[in-house]
Amino acid sequence: MKIKYLPHTADIRMKIEGSSFKEILAAGVLGMANILKDGACNSKGIMNLKVEVAIEAADKTCLMIDLLSDVLSHSYTSKGIFCEIYFNELSDNNAIAVVQGYRTNGFDEEIKAVTYHEAQVVMNKDNRWETIIIFDI
Amino acid sequence: MKIRKEDIIRIEDFLWEIPQAFNSRMRVPARVLASEELLEAIMEDRSLVQLVNVASLPGIQMASLVMPDVHEGYGFPIGGVAATEFPGGVISPGGIGYDINCGVRLLTSSQKISNIKDKLEMLSQELNKEIPSGMGKGGTIHLEPEDLDEVLRKGAAWAVEQGYGELEDLAYTESNGCLEEADPALVSDMAKKRGADQLGTIGSGNHFVEVDYIEEIFDQDAAKALGLSDGQVVILIHTGSRGLGHQVATDYIREIMKTMPGYGIQVPDRELACVPFNSEVGKDYFKAMCASANYAWCNRQIVSWEARTAWKNIFGKEAALKLMYDVAHNIAKVESHRVNGSLIKVIVHRKGATRAFGPGFEELPEKYKFVGQPVIIPGSMGTCSYVMVGTDKSSELTFGSCCHGAGRRLSRTAAKKLVNAPVLKQKLREKGIYVEAGSFKGIAEEAPIAYKDVNQVVGTVCASGVAKKVAKLRPVAVIKG
């Protein structure tokens, strides 16, 4: 998977790429964790925080954004960083998954929201899935 | 879509228009309140493309508008105003933003800067101690569910009832600190969970508490009415509805995106998702937005109490801070405005724009009625801020709105690359400004270089006639998340 942070006047623009839809969803979770706390998932510590997320959405793009929004909400309510995602079910418009991470004393950045603006989950010319995600900061 | 200078026509000295004919989706023209120099700077990001997209909303009236502090957002530009027909036009949560009722308030003291210079460092440390700030941080108040519902219903009045302020504060708050349409039952459990421990916190990003002094008075009569005088020390507070508001916006944008196709509405950007105001989901969102706005007013009221506590700790129990005014800059309101010669009700979406009503507005406290509604414009850290008053012309030109700040011009990444935060902190200290911040990263991201020149922005809105300058504030201490 590839995660790149691109310029945006006020917010954070992230580009993610993966060999499968599952892989860019995982890239989204990891990329968001790195915004919340830089390098938060670099060392494999004790991942003792687990939350189940279940999403139904109109399409792949909405599924991606809605899933990240739910993970973000859980980050705030459980005061934790989620680094990994494991899927029990995944289709174009449905996901049941467990996100795993650890509790933290604080974040480097407060993300207000994961937005749909510019998000478009598509297959690129190299047959890899990609999308842009804008985070409201 | 590419917008070139040739696509824009000047219709007044400081008002520019992209005609409706520019794009087939536009239902009204798109207008920019700016000097020519600011317009050219605005054209450097995607603000105007976003403004043109907003002009396509069903039921939009007169024009989609941006103020001179505009910058690219996510869907709607930041610094924008869109008024839609009431009640059949649309309401769009993206036109309010995720930080519902983000806003500013100004507290005034009886101290002059010359008398307290030796206490400023202590004051900034005390404010930093009393006011919780930072990323995802909770405060000292932990609300039970029934208390949180009362906050969502009553807004700032809840805080006053609990002893966090004076009854008089409510009269000096936009909408008296409460939107009566609020319905806590329409706020999700997740949003309530996020809001349970965040009252009295400022958060991070561009939110702050700042100590300033009045450096210059432009209008003596208005300043006197607002209780402002030369050299006076004041406190500026900028924060919003915290995680609760962010979650309400997230929940309803998701819901509205699902129901929007049922109304035959298509939008050029998913973040413009909208439904008719009088639809079930439209009404539900508005009531939840009002509840979030009430939370934000309650939050700023409690932050004021924390600032007052810090102030008393330094200057003694009798030292008081009075609320001059509190204004929202991310909100939707049903208001009456003149459109094509007729007075009609419209749903005014302000996203990074301040209400700027002129003299005579009945909601204003008696003392302010002849000067107009106070407008508080925070500049960037280390530059200056302004107090202005609204005018009748704002109702004609901008649905009673004006700018909300200096407006970003550099991305956070660019600012971090350009700014050495420890050096900046030291330089500000040498200029007499104490900075208390959670991180150097936060200082770099909010450095003055990252913002437009607030003098130019304020100069433009005043030259256009939508507001009048009253006083210029100079910072001496900044507390940031």
Coordinates of C-alpha atoms in Angstrom, one line a residue:
Chain A
M1 CA 0.0 0.0 0.0
K2 CA 1.0 3.6 -0.6
I3 CA 0.1 6.6 1.6
K4 CA 1.0 10.2 0.5
Y5 CA 0.0 13.5 2.0
L6 CA -0.6 16.3 -0.5
P7 CA -1.0 20.1 -0.1
H8 CA -4.3 21.6 0.9
T9 CA -4.9 25.2 2.0
A10 CA -6.4 24.5 5.3
D11 CA -6.9 20.7 5.7
I12 CA -5.1 17.5 5.0
R13 CA -5.3 15.8 1.5
M14 CA -4.2 12.2 1.6
K15 CA -3.7 9.9 -1.4
I16 CA -3.8 6.2 -0.9
E17 CA -3.2 3.3 -3.2
G18 CA -3.5 -0.5 -2.9
S19 CA -3.6 -3.7 -4.8
S20 CA -7.2 -4.4 -3.6
F21 CA -10.1 -2.6 -2.1
K22 CA -9.3 -4.2 1.2
E23 CA -5.8 -2.9 1.0
I24 CA -6.8 0.7 0.4
L25 CA -9.3 0.5 3.3
A26 CA -6.4 -0.7 5.5
A27 CA -4.2 2.2 4.1
G28 CA -7.0 4.6 5.0
V29 CA -7.0 3.4 8.6
L30 CA -3.2 3.6 8.8
G31 CA -2.9 6.9 7.1
M32 CA -5.5 8.4 9.4
A33 CA -3.7 7.0 12.5
N34 CA -0.5 8.7 11.3
I35 CA -2.3 12.0 11.1
L36 CA -3.7 11.6 14.6
K37 CA -0.3 10.7 15.9
D38 CA 2.8 10.7 13.7
G39 CA 4.4 7.3 13.5
A40 CA 1.7 5.9 15.9
C41 CA 1.8 2.5 14.2
N42 CA 5.5 2.1 13.4
S43 CA 6.3 -0.1 16.3
K44 CA 4.1 -3.1 17.0
G45 CA 3.3 -2.6 20.6
I46 CA 0.4 -4.2 22.5
M47 CA -2.7 -3.8 20.4
N48 CA -5.2 -4.2 23.3
L49 CA -8.0 -2.0 21.9
K50 CA -10.5 -3.7 19.6
V51 CA -13.7 -2.3 18.2
E52 CA -16.1 -3.8 15.7
V53 CA -17.4 -1.5 12.9
A54 CA -20.3 -2.4 10.6
I55 CA -21.0 -0.2 7.6
E56 CA -23.6 -0.2 4.8
A57 CA -23.1 2.4 2.0
A58 CA -24.2 3.2 -1.5
D59 CA -20.8 2.4 -3.1
K60 CA -17.1 1.8 -2.5
T61 CA -16.3 5.5 -2.0
C62 CA -19.0 6.0 0.6
L63 CA -18.0 2.8 2.3
M64 CA -14.4 4.0 2.6
I65 CA -15.4 7.4 4.0
D66 CA -18.1 6.1 6.3
L67 CA -15.8 3.4 7.7
L68 CA -13.0 5.9 8.4
S69 CA -15.5 8.3 10.0
D70 CA -16.6 5.5 12.4
V71 CA -13.1 4.5 13.2
L72 CA -12.3 8.2 13.9
S73 CA -15.3 8.5 16.2
H74 CA -14.1 5.4 18.1
S75 CA -10.6 6.9 18.4
Y76 CA -12.1 9.8 20.3
T77 CA -14.6 8.0 22.5
S78 CA -12.1 5.3 23.4
K79 CA -9.1 7.7 23.4
G80 CA -7.1 5.3 21.2
I81 CA -5.3 5.0 17.9
F82 CA -6.4 2.2 15.5
C83 CA -3.6 0.8 13.3
E84 CA -5.0 -2.4 11.7
I85 CA -8.3 -3.6 10.3
Y86 CA -9.5 -7.2 9.9
F87 CA -12.6 -7.9 7.7
N88 CA -15.2 -10.5 8.6
E89 CA -17.3 -9.4 5.6
L90 CA -16.5 -7.0 2.7
S91 CA -18.3 -6.1 -0.5
D92 CA -18.7 -2.9 -2.5
N93 CA -21.3 -1.6 -0.1
N94 CA -21.0 -3.6 3.1
A95 CA -18.2 -4.1 5.6
I96 CA -18.1 -5.8 9.0
A97 CA -14.6 -5.5 10.5
V98 CA -12.6 -5.2 13.6
V99 CA -10.1 -2.4 14.1
Q100 CA -7.3 -2.9 16.4
G101 CA -5.1 -0.4 18.2
Y102 CA -4.1 0.9 21.6
R103 CA -5.0 3.6 24.0
T104 CA -3.1 6.9 24.0
N105 CA -2.7 10.0 26.2
G106 CA -3.3 12.4 23.4
F107 CA -3.2 13.1 19.7
D108 CA -0.8 15.2 17.6
E109 CA -3.7 16.5 15.4
E110 CA -7.4 16.7 15.9
I111 CA -9.3 15.6 12.8
K112 CA -12.8 17.1 12.8
A113 CA -14.1 14.9 10.0
V114 CA -13.3 12.6 7.1
T115 CA -14.9 14.3 4.1
Y116 CA -16.4 12.9 0.9
H117 CA -14.8 15.9 -1.0
E118 CA -12.6 14.6 -3.9
A119 CA -13.0 11.0 -2.7
Q120 CA -13.4 8.6 -5.6
V121 CA -12.3 5.0 -5.2
V122 CA -11.2 3.9 -8.6
M123 CA -8.9 1.5 -10.4
N124 CA -5.9 3.4 -11.9
K125 CA -4.0 2.7 -15.1
D126 CA -1.7 0.4 -13.2
N127 CA -4.6 -1.8 -12.1
R128 CA -4.4 -0.5 -8.5
W129 CA -7.1 1.0 -6.4
E130 CA -6.7 4.6 -5.3
T131 CA -8.5 7.5 -3.8
I132 CA -7.9 11.0 -2.4
I133 CA -9.3 11.7 1.1
I134 CA -9.6 15.2 2.6
F135 CA -9.6 15.4 6.4
D136 CA -11.2 18.5 7.9
I137 CA -8.7 19.8 10.5
Chain B
M1 CA -13.5 23.6 -14.4
K2 CA -11.1 26.4 -14.8
I3 CA -12.0 30.0 -13.8
R4 CA -9.9 32.8 -15.5
K5 CA -9.9 36.4 -14.7
E6 CA -11.8 37.1 -17.9
D7 CA -14.7 35.0 -16.6
I8 CA -15.1 37.5 -13.7
I9 CA -16.8 40.9 -14.0
R10 CA -16.5 43.8 -11.6
I11 CA -20.0 44.9 -10.5
E12 CA -19.0 47.3 -7.7
D13 CA -15.6 48.6 -6.5
F14 CA -15.2 45.6 -4.2
L15 CA -17.7 43.1 -5.6
W16 CA -17.0 40.7 -8.5
E17 CA -19.3 38.3 -10.3
I18 CA -19.0 35.1 -12.2
P19 CA -22.2 35.3 -14.2
Q20 CA -24.8 32.5 -14.1
A21 CA -24.0 31.8 -17.8
F22 CA -20.5 30.7 -16.9
N23 CA -21.7 27.2 -16.1
S24 CA -25.0 25.4 -17.0
R25 CA -25.5 24.1 -13.5
M26 CA -25.5 27.5 -11.9
R27 CA -28.9 28.8 -10.7
V28 CA -27.6 32.2 -9.7
P29 CA -24.4 34.1 -10.2
A30 CA -21.4 33.6 -7.9
R31 CA -20.0 36.8 -6.2
V32 CA -16.7 37.6 -4.5
L33 CA -16.3 40.5 -2.1
A34 CA -12.7 41.4 -2.5
S35 CA -10.1 44.0 -3.7
E36 CA -8.5 43.2 -7.0
E37 CA -5.3 42.1 -5.2
L38 CA -7.2 39.8 -2.9
L39 CA -9.2 38.4 -5.8
E40 CA -6.0 37.4 -7.6
A41 CA -4.8 35.7 -4.5
I42 CA -8.2 33.9 -4.1
M43 CA -7.8 32.6 -7.7
E44 CA -4.7 30.6 -6.6
D45 CA -6.7 27.8 -5.0
R46 CA -10.0 26.1 -5.8
S47 CA -12.2 28.5 -3.8
L48 CA -13.9 29.9 -6.9
V49 CA -14.7 26.5 -8.4
Q50 CA -16.3 25.6 -5.1
L51 CA -18.2 28.9 -5.1
V52 CA -19.6 28.1 -8.6
N53 CA -20.6 24.7 -7.4
V54 CA -22.6 26.3 -4.5
A55 CA -24.4 28.4 -7.0
S56 CA -26.0 25.2 -8.3
L57 CA -27.9 24.4 -5.0
P58 CA -31.7 24.1 -5.5
G59 CA -33.5 27.1 -4.1
I60 CA -30.4 29.3 -3.9
Q61 CA -31.3 33.0 -3.9
M62 CA -29.6 36.1 -5.4
A63 CA -26.0 34.7 -5.5
S64 CA -23.5 32.4 -3.9
L65 CA -21.1 34.6 -2.1
V66 CA -17.6 34.6 -0.6
M67 CA -15.9 37.1 1.6
P68 CA -12.3 38.3 1.2
D69 CA -10.9 35.8 3.7
V70 CA -12.1 32.9 1.6
H71 CA -10.0 29.8 1.0
E72 CA -10.5 26.4 -0.4
G73 CA -12.6 24.1 1.8
Y74 CA -14.1 20.6 1.1
G75 CA -17.2 21.2 -0.9
F76 CA -18.2 24.7 0.2
P77 CA -15.4 27.2 0.3
I78 CA -14.5 28.6 3.8
G79 CA -15.6 32.2 4.0
G80 CA -18.9 31.6 2.1
V81 CA -22.5 32.6 2.4
A82 CA -25.4 30.8 0.6
A83 CA -29.1 31.7 1.2
T84 CA -31.8 29.3 0.0
E85 CA -35.5 29.8 -0.3
F86 CA -37.5 29.1 2.9
P87 CA -39.0 26.6 3.4
G88 CA -38.7 24.7 0.1
G89 CA -35.1 25.4 -0.7
V90 CA -32.3 23.1 0.5
I91 CA -30.4 22.9 3.7
S92 CA -26.8 21.5 3.3
P93 CA -24.8 20.5 6.4
G94 CA -21.6 21.2 4.3
G95 CA -22.7 24.8 4.1
I96 CA -22.3 25.1 7.9
G97 CA -19.3 22.9 8.3
Y98 CA -18.3 20.2 10.7
D99 CA -17.5 22.6 13.6
I100 CA -21.1 23.8 14.0
N101 CA -21.3 27.2 15.6
C102 CA -17.6 27.7 15.7
G103 CA -17.4 31.3 16.8
V104 CA -15.7 34.1 18.7
R105 CA -16.4 36.1 21.8
L106 CA -14.7 39.1 23.3
L107 CA -14.4 39.8 27.0
T108 CA -13.5 43.3 28.2
S109 CA -11.6 44.3 31.4
S110 CA -11.1 47.5 33.3
Q111 CA -7.4 47.2 33.1
K112 CA -5.1 49.2 30.8
I113 CA -2.1 47.4 29.2
S114 CA 0.4 49.9 30.7
N115 CA -0.7 48.8 34.2
I116 CA -0.4 45.0 33.7
K117 CA 2.7 44.5 31.5
D118 CA 4.6 42.9 34.4
K119 CA 1.8 40.4 35.0
L120 CA 1.3 39.2 31.4
E121 CA 3.5 36.1 31.6
M122 CA 1.8 35.0 34.8
L123 CA -1.6 35.7 33.2
S124 CA -0.9 33.6 30.1
Q125 CA 0.3 30.7 32.3
E126 CA -2.8 31.0 34.5
L127 CA -5.1 31.0 31.5
N128 CA -3.2 28.0 30.1
K129 CA -3.7 26.2 33.5
E130 CA -7.4 27.0 33.8
I131 CA -8.5 26.4 30.2
P132 CA -8.1 22.8 28.9
S133 CA -6.9 22.8 25.3
G134 CA -5.3 20.3 22.9
M135 CA -6.1 17.4 20.7
G136 CA -9.2 15.4 21.7
K137 CA -8.7 16.6 25.3
G138 CA -11.6 16.5 27.8
G139 CA -12.4 19.2 30.3
T140 CA -13.2 19.1 34.0
I141 CA -17.0 18.9 33.6
H142 CA -18.4 15.4 33.0
L143 CA -22.1 15.6 32.1
E144 CA -24.7 12.9 32.8
P145 CA -27.0 12.2 29.8
E146 CA -29.9 14.3 31.2
D147 CA -27.6 17.3 31.9
L148 CA -26.2 17.1 28.4
D149 CA -29.7 17.2 27.0
E150 CA -30.3 20.3 29.0
V151 CA -27.2 21.9 27.5
L152 CA -28.4 21.0 24.0
R153 CA -31.8 22.6 24.8
K154 CA -30.7 25.7 26.7
G155 CA -27.2 26.6 25.3
A156 CA -25.4 29.3 27.2
A157 CA -28.3 29.7 29.7
W158 CA -27.5 26.2 31.1
A159 CA -24.0 27.4 32.0
V160 CA -25.3 30.6 33.6
E161 CA -27.8 28.5 35.6
Q162 CA -24.9 26.4 36.9
G163 CA -23.0 29.5 38.0
Y164 CA -20.6 29.7 35.0
G165 CA -21.5 33.3 34.2
E166 CA -23.9 36.2 34.7
L167 CA -27.5 36.5 33.3
E168 CA -26.3 39.6 31.5
D169 CA -23.9 37.5 29.4
L170 CA -26.9 36.0 27.5
A171 CA -28.0 39.4 26.2
Y172 CA -24.6 39.9 24.7
T173 CA -24.5 36.6 22.8
E174 CA -25.9 36.1 19.3
S175 CA -29.4 34.6 19.5
N176 CA -29.0 35.0 23.3
G177 CA -26.9 31.9 23.2
C178 CA -29.8 29.5 22.4
L179 CA -31.6 28.4 19.3
E180 CA -35.1 27.3 20.4
E181 CA -35.6 24.8 17.6
A182 CA -33.0 22.5 19.2
D183 CA -34.0 18.9 19.8
P184 CA -31.5 16.7 21.8
A185 CA -33.4 13.6 20.7
L186 CA -32.1 14.1 17.2
V187 CA -28.4 14.1 18.3
S188 CA -26.8 10.6 18.1
D189 CA -25.6 8.7 21.1
M190 CA -22.1 8.8 19.6
A191 CA -22.2 12.6 19.3
K192 CA -23.4 12.8 22.9
K193 CA -20.7 10.5 24.1
R194 CA -18.1 12.7 22.4
G195 CA -19.6 15.8 24.0
A196 CA -20.0 14.5 27.5
D197 CA -16.6 15.7 28.7
Q198 CA -15.6 18.5 26.3
L199 CA -17.5 21.5 27.7
G200 CA -15.1 24.3 28.7
T201 CA -12.3 23.1 26.2
I202 CA -11.0 25.0 23.2
G203 CA -9.5 22.0 21.2
S204 CA -6.8 22.5 18.7
G205 CA -6.2 23.7 15.1
N206 CA -6.9 27.5 14.8
H207 CA -8.8 27.6 18.1
F208 CA -7.3 29.8 20.8
V209 CA -7.7 32.1 23.8
E210 CA -5.9 35.4 23.3
V211 CA -5.2 38.4 25.5
D212 CA -5.1 41.7 23.5
Y213 CA -5.2 45.4 24.1
I214 CA -7.0 48.1 22.1
E215 CA -4.3 49.7 20.0
E216 CA -6.5 52.0 17.9
I217 CA -10.1 53.3 18.0
F218 CA -11.6 54.2 14.6
D219 CA -15.1 55.1 15.8
Q220 CA -15.3 56.7 19.3
D221 CA -19.1 56.6 19.6
A222 CA -19.4 53.0 18.6
A223 CA -16.4 52.1 20.8
K224 CA -18.0 53.8 23.7
A225 CA -21.3 52.0 23.2
L226 CA -19.4 48.6 23.0
G227 CA -17.4 49.5 26.2
L228 CA -14.1 49.7 24.4
S229 CA -11.3 52.3 25.1
D230 CA -7.8 53.0 24.1
G231 CA -5.2 50.7 25.8
Q232 CA -7.9 48.5 27.4
V233 CA -7.1 44.8 27.9
V234 CA -9.5 42.3 26.4
I235 CA -9.7 38.6 25.9
L236 CA -10.7 36.9 22.7
I237 CA -12.0 33.3 22.7
H238 CA -12.3 31.2 19.5
T239 CA -13.8 27.7 19.7
G240 CA -16.9 25.7 18.7
S241 CA -19.0 22.7 19.4
R242 CA -16.1 20.3 19.6
G243 CA -16.6 16.6 18.9
L244 CA -20.3 16.7 19.5
G245 CA -20.8 19.1 16.6
H246 CA -18.3 17.3 14.4
Q247 CA -20.3 14.0 14.9
V248 CA -23.7 15.6 14.2
A249 CA -22.4 16.9 10.9
T250 CA -20.8 13.6 10.0
D251 CA -24.0 11.7 10.9
Y252 CA -26.3 14.0 8.9
I253 CA -24.1 14.3 5.8
R254 CA -24.2 10.5 5.6
E255 CA -27.9 10.4 6.1
I256 CA -28.6 13.2 3.7
M257 CA -26.5 11.6 1.0
K258 CA -28.6 8.5 1.2
T259 CA -32.0 10.4 1.0
M260 CA -31.0 13.2 -1.4
P261 CA -31.6 11.1 -4.6
G262 CA -35.2 10.6 -3.5
Y263 CA -35.7 14.4 -4.0
G264 CA -34.2 14.3 -7.4
I265 CA -31.3 16.4 -6.3
Q266 CA -27.8 16.0 -7.9
V267 CA -24.8 17.9 -6.7
P268 CA -21.4 18.4 -8.3
D269 CA -19.6 17.5 -5.0
R270 CA -20.8 15.0 -2.4
E271 CA -20.0 17.5 0.4
L272 CA -22.7 19.7 -1.0
A273 CA -25.2 17.0 -0.1
C274 CA -28.5 18.7 0.7
V275 CA -32.3 18.1 1.1
P276 CA -35.3 20.4 1.1
F277 CA -35.4 22.3 4.5
N278 CA -39.0 21.2 5.0
S279 CA -38.2 17.5 4.4
E280 CA -38.2 15.2 7.4
V281 CA -34.4 14.7 7.3
G282 CA -33.9 18.4 6.6
K283 CA -35.9 19.4 9.7
D284 CA -34.1 16.8 11.8
Y285 CA -30.7 18.1 10.7
F286 CA -31.7 21.7 11.5
K287 CA -32.9 20.8 15.0
A288 CA -29.7 18.7 15.6
M289 CA -27.6 21.6 14.2
C290 CA -29.4 24.0 16.6
A291 CA -28.7 21.6 19.5
S292 CA -25.0 21.6 18.5
A293 CA -25.0 25.4 18.2
N294 CA -26.4 25.6 21.8
Y295 CA -23.6 23.2 22.9
A296 CA -21.0 25.6 21.3
W297 CA -22.5 28.7 23.1
C298 CA -22.5 26.8 26.3
N299 CA -18.8 25.8 25.7
R300 CA -17.7 29.4 25.0
Q301 CA -19.6 30.5 28.1
I302 CA -17.7 28.0 30.3
V303 CA -14.4 28.9 28.6
S304 CA -15.2 32.5 29.6
W305 CA -15.8 31.4 33.2
E306 CA -12.4 29.7 33.1
A307 CA -10.8 32.9 31.7
R308 CA -12.6 34.9 34.4
T309 CA -11.2 32.5 37.1
A310 CA -7.7 32.9 35.7
W311 CA -8.1 36.7 35.6
K312 CA -9.3 36.8 39.3
N313 CA -6.4 34.6 40.3
I314 CA -4.0 37.3 39.0
F315 CA -5.9 40.5 39.6
G316 CA -8.0 39.7 42.7
K317 CA -11.5 38.5 43.4
E318 CA -13.2 41.8 42.4
A319 CA -11.6 42.0 39.0
A320 CA -14.2 41.4 36.3
L321 CA -14.4 40.5 32.7
K322 CA -17.5 41.7 30.8
L323 CA -18.8 40.0 27.7
M324 CA -18.8 42.5 24.8
Y325 CA -20.4 40.0 22.3
D326 CA -20.3 36.5 21.0
V327 CA -20.8 35.7 17.3
A328 CA -21.1 32.4 15.4
H329 CA -19.3 32.0 12.1
N330 CA -20.4 28.4 11.1
I331 CA -24.2 28.2 11.3
A332 CA -27.5 28.3 9.4
K333 CA -30.3 30.6 10.4
V334 CA -33.7 31.4 9.0
E335 CA -33.7 35.2 8.4
S336 CA -35.6 37.8 6.4
H337 CA -33.7 39.6 3.7
R338 CA -34.6 41.7 0.7
V339 CA -34.1 39.8 -2.6
N340 CA -35.1 41.4 -5.9
G341 CA -36.9 44.2 -4.0
S342 CA -39.0 41.9 -1.8
L343 CA -38.5 41.0 1.8
I344 CA -38.4 37.2 2.0
K345 CA -37.5 34.5 4.5
V346 CA -34.3 32.6 3.6
I347 CA -32.1 29.9 5.1
V348 CA -28.7 31.6 5.4
H349 CA -25.8 29.2 5.5
R350 CA -22.7 30.9 6.9
K351 CA -19.5 28.8 6.7
G352 CA -16.7 30.9 7.9
A353 CA -18.7 34.1 7.7
T354 CA -20.0 36.4 10.5
R355 CA -23.5 37.8 10.8
A356 CA -23.1 41.6 10.4
F357 CA -26.6 43.2 10.9
G358 CA -26.9 47.0 10.9
P359 CA -28.3 49.4 13.5
G360 CA -31.8 48.8 14.8
F361 CA -31.7 45.0 14.8
E362 CA -34.2 44.1 17.5
E363 CA -32.2 41.2 19.0
L364 CA -29.3 43.5 19.9
P365 CA -28.9 44.8 23.5
E366 CA -30.3 48.3 23.9
K367 CA -26.8 49.9 24.2
Y368 CA -25.8 48.5 20.8
K369 CA -29.0 49.2 18.9
F370 CA -27.8 52.5 17.4
V371 CA -24.3 51.2 16.3
G372 CA -25.2 47.8 14.8
Q373 CA -24.2 44.3 15.6
P374 CA -20.6 43.8 16.8
V375 CA -18.5 41.7 14.5
I376 CA -15.3 40.2 15.9
I377 CA -12.5 39.4 13.5
P378 CA -9.5 37.5 14.9
G379 CA -6.3 37.9 12.9
S380 CA -3.4 35.5 12.9
M381 CA -1.3 34.9 16.0
G382 CA 1.1 37.8 16.4
T383 CA -0.6 40.3 14.1
C384 CA -3.9 42.0 15.1
S385 CA -7.6 41.5 15.3
Y386 CA -10.6 43.8 14.8
V387 CA -13.9 44.8 16.3
M388 CA -16.3 46.1 13.7
V389 CA -20.1 46.7 13.5
G390 CA -22.5 45.6 10.8
T391 CA -24.3 47.9 8.5
D392 CA -27.6 48.0 6.6
K393 CA -25.6 47.5 3.4
S394 CA -24.6 44.0 4.5
S395 CA -28.3 43.0 4.2
E396 CA -28.4 44.2 0.6
L397 CA -25.1 42.8 -0.6
T398 CA -24.3 39.7 1.5
F399 CA -27.4 38.5 3.4
G400 CA -26.2 40.5 6.4
S401 CA -22.7 38.8 6.5
C402 CA -19.1 39.7 6.5
C403 CA -15.7 38.0 6.9
H404 CA -14.7 35.8 9.9
G405 CA -10.9 36.1 10.1
A406 CA -7.8 36.7 8.1
G407 CA -8.2 33.5 6.0
R408 CA -5.5 30.9 5.4
R409 CA -3.2 31.3 2.4
L410 CA -0.6 28.5 3.1
S411 CA -1.3 24.9 3.8
R412 CA -0.3 23.5 7.2
T413 CA 2.5 21.5 5.5
A414 CA 3.9 24.6 3.8
A415 CA 3.7 26.6 7.0
K416 CA 5.6 23.8 8.9
K417 CA 8.3 23.8 6.2
L418 CA 8.7 27.6 6.3
V419 CA 8.5 28.2 10.0
N420 CA 10.9 27.3 12.7
A421 CA 8.4 27.3 15.6
P422 CA 10.9 27.7 18.6
V423 CA 12.4 30.7 16.7
L424 CA 9.0 32.2 16.0
K425 CA 7.9 31.7 19.6
Q426 CA 11.1 33.6 20.7
K427 CA 10.5 36.4 18.1
L428 CA 6.9 36.8 19.3
R429 CA 8.2 37.0 22.9
E430 CA 10.6 39.7 21.8
K431 CA 7.6 41.6 20.3
G432 CA 5.9 41.3 23.7
I433 CA 3.6 38.3 22.9
Y434 CA 3.6 35.3 25.2
V435 CA 2.6 32.0 23.5
E436 CA 1.4 29.0 25.5
A437 CA 0.9 26.1 23.1
G438 CA 0.5 22.3 23.3
S439 CA 3.1 21.8 20.6
F440 CA 5.6 23.6 18.3
K441 CA 3.8 22.0 15.4
G442 CA 0.7 24.0 16.4
I443 CA 2.6 27.2 16.5
A444 CA 4.2 26.6 13.1
E445 CA 0.8 25.7 11.5
E446 CA -0.8 28.9 12.8
A447 CA 2.1 31.2 12.1
P448 CA 1.2 34.7 10.8
I449 CA 2.8 33.8 7.4
A450 CA 0.1 31.1 6.9
Y451 CA -2.6 33.8 6.8
K452 CA -3.6 36.6 4.6
D453 CA -3.1 40.2 5.8
V454 CA -6.0 40.8 8.2
N455 CA -5.7 44.6 7.6
Q456 CA -6.3 44.1 3.9
V457 CA -9.2 41.7 4.5
V458 CA -10.9 44.1 7.0
G459 CA -10.1 47.1 4.8
T460 CA -11.9 45.4 2.0
V461 CA -15.1 44.6 3.9
C462 CA -15.2 48.1 5.2
A463 CA -14.6 49.7 1.8
S464 CA -17.4 47.5 0.4
G465 CA -19.7 48.9 3.1
V466 CA -20.8 45.7 4.8
A467 CA -19.1 46.6 8.1
K468 CA -17.4 49.5 9.8
K469 CA -14.2 49.4 11.8
V470 CA -14.5 50.2 15.5
A471 CA -11.2 49.1 17.1
K472 CA -7.9 47.3 16.4
L473 CA -6.6 44.8 18.9
R474 CA -3.0 43.9 19.4
P475 CA -2.2 40.5 21.0
V476 CA 0.0 40.1 24.1
A477 CA -0.6 36.5 25.1
V478 CA -1.9 33.5 23.1
I479 CA -3.1 30.2 24.5
K480 CA -3.3 27.4 21.8
G481 CA -4.2 23.8 21.8

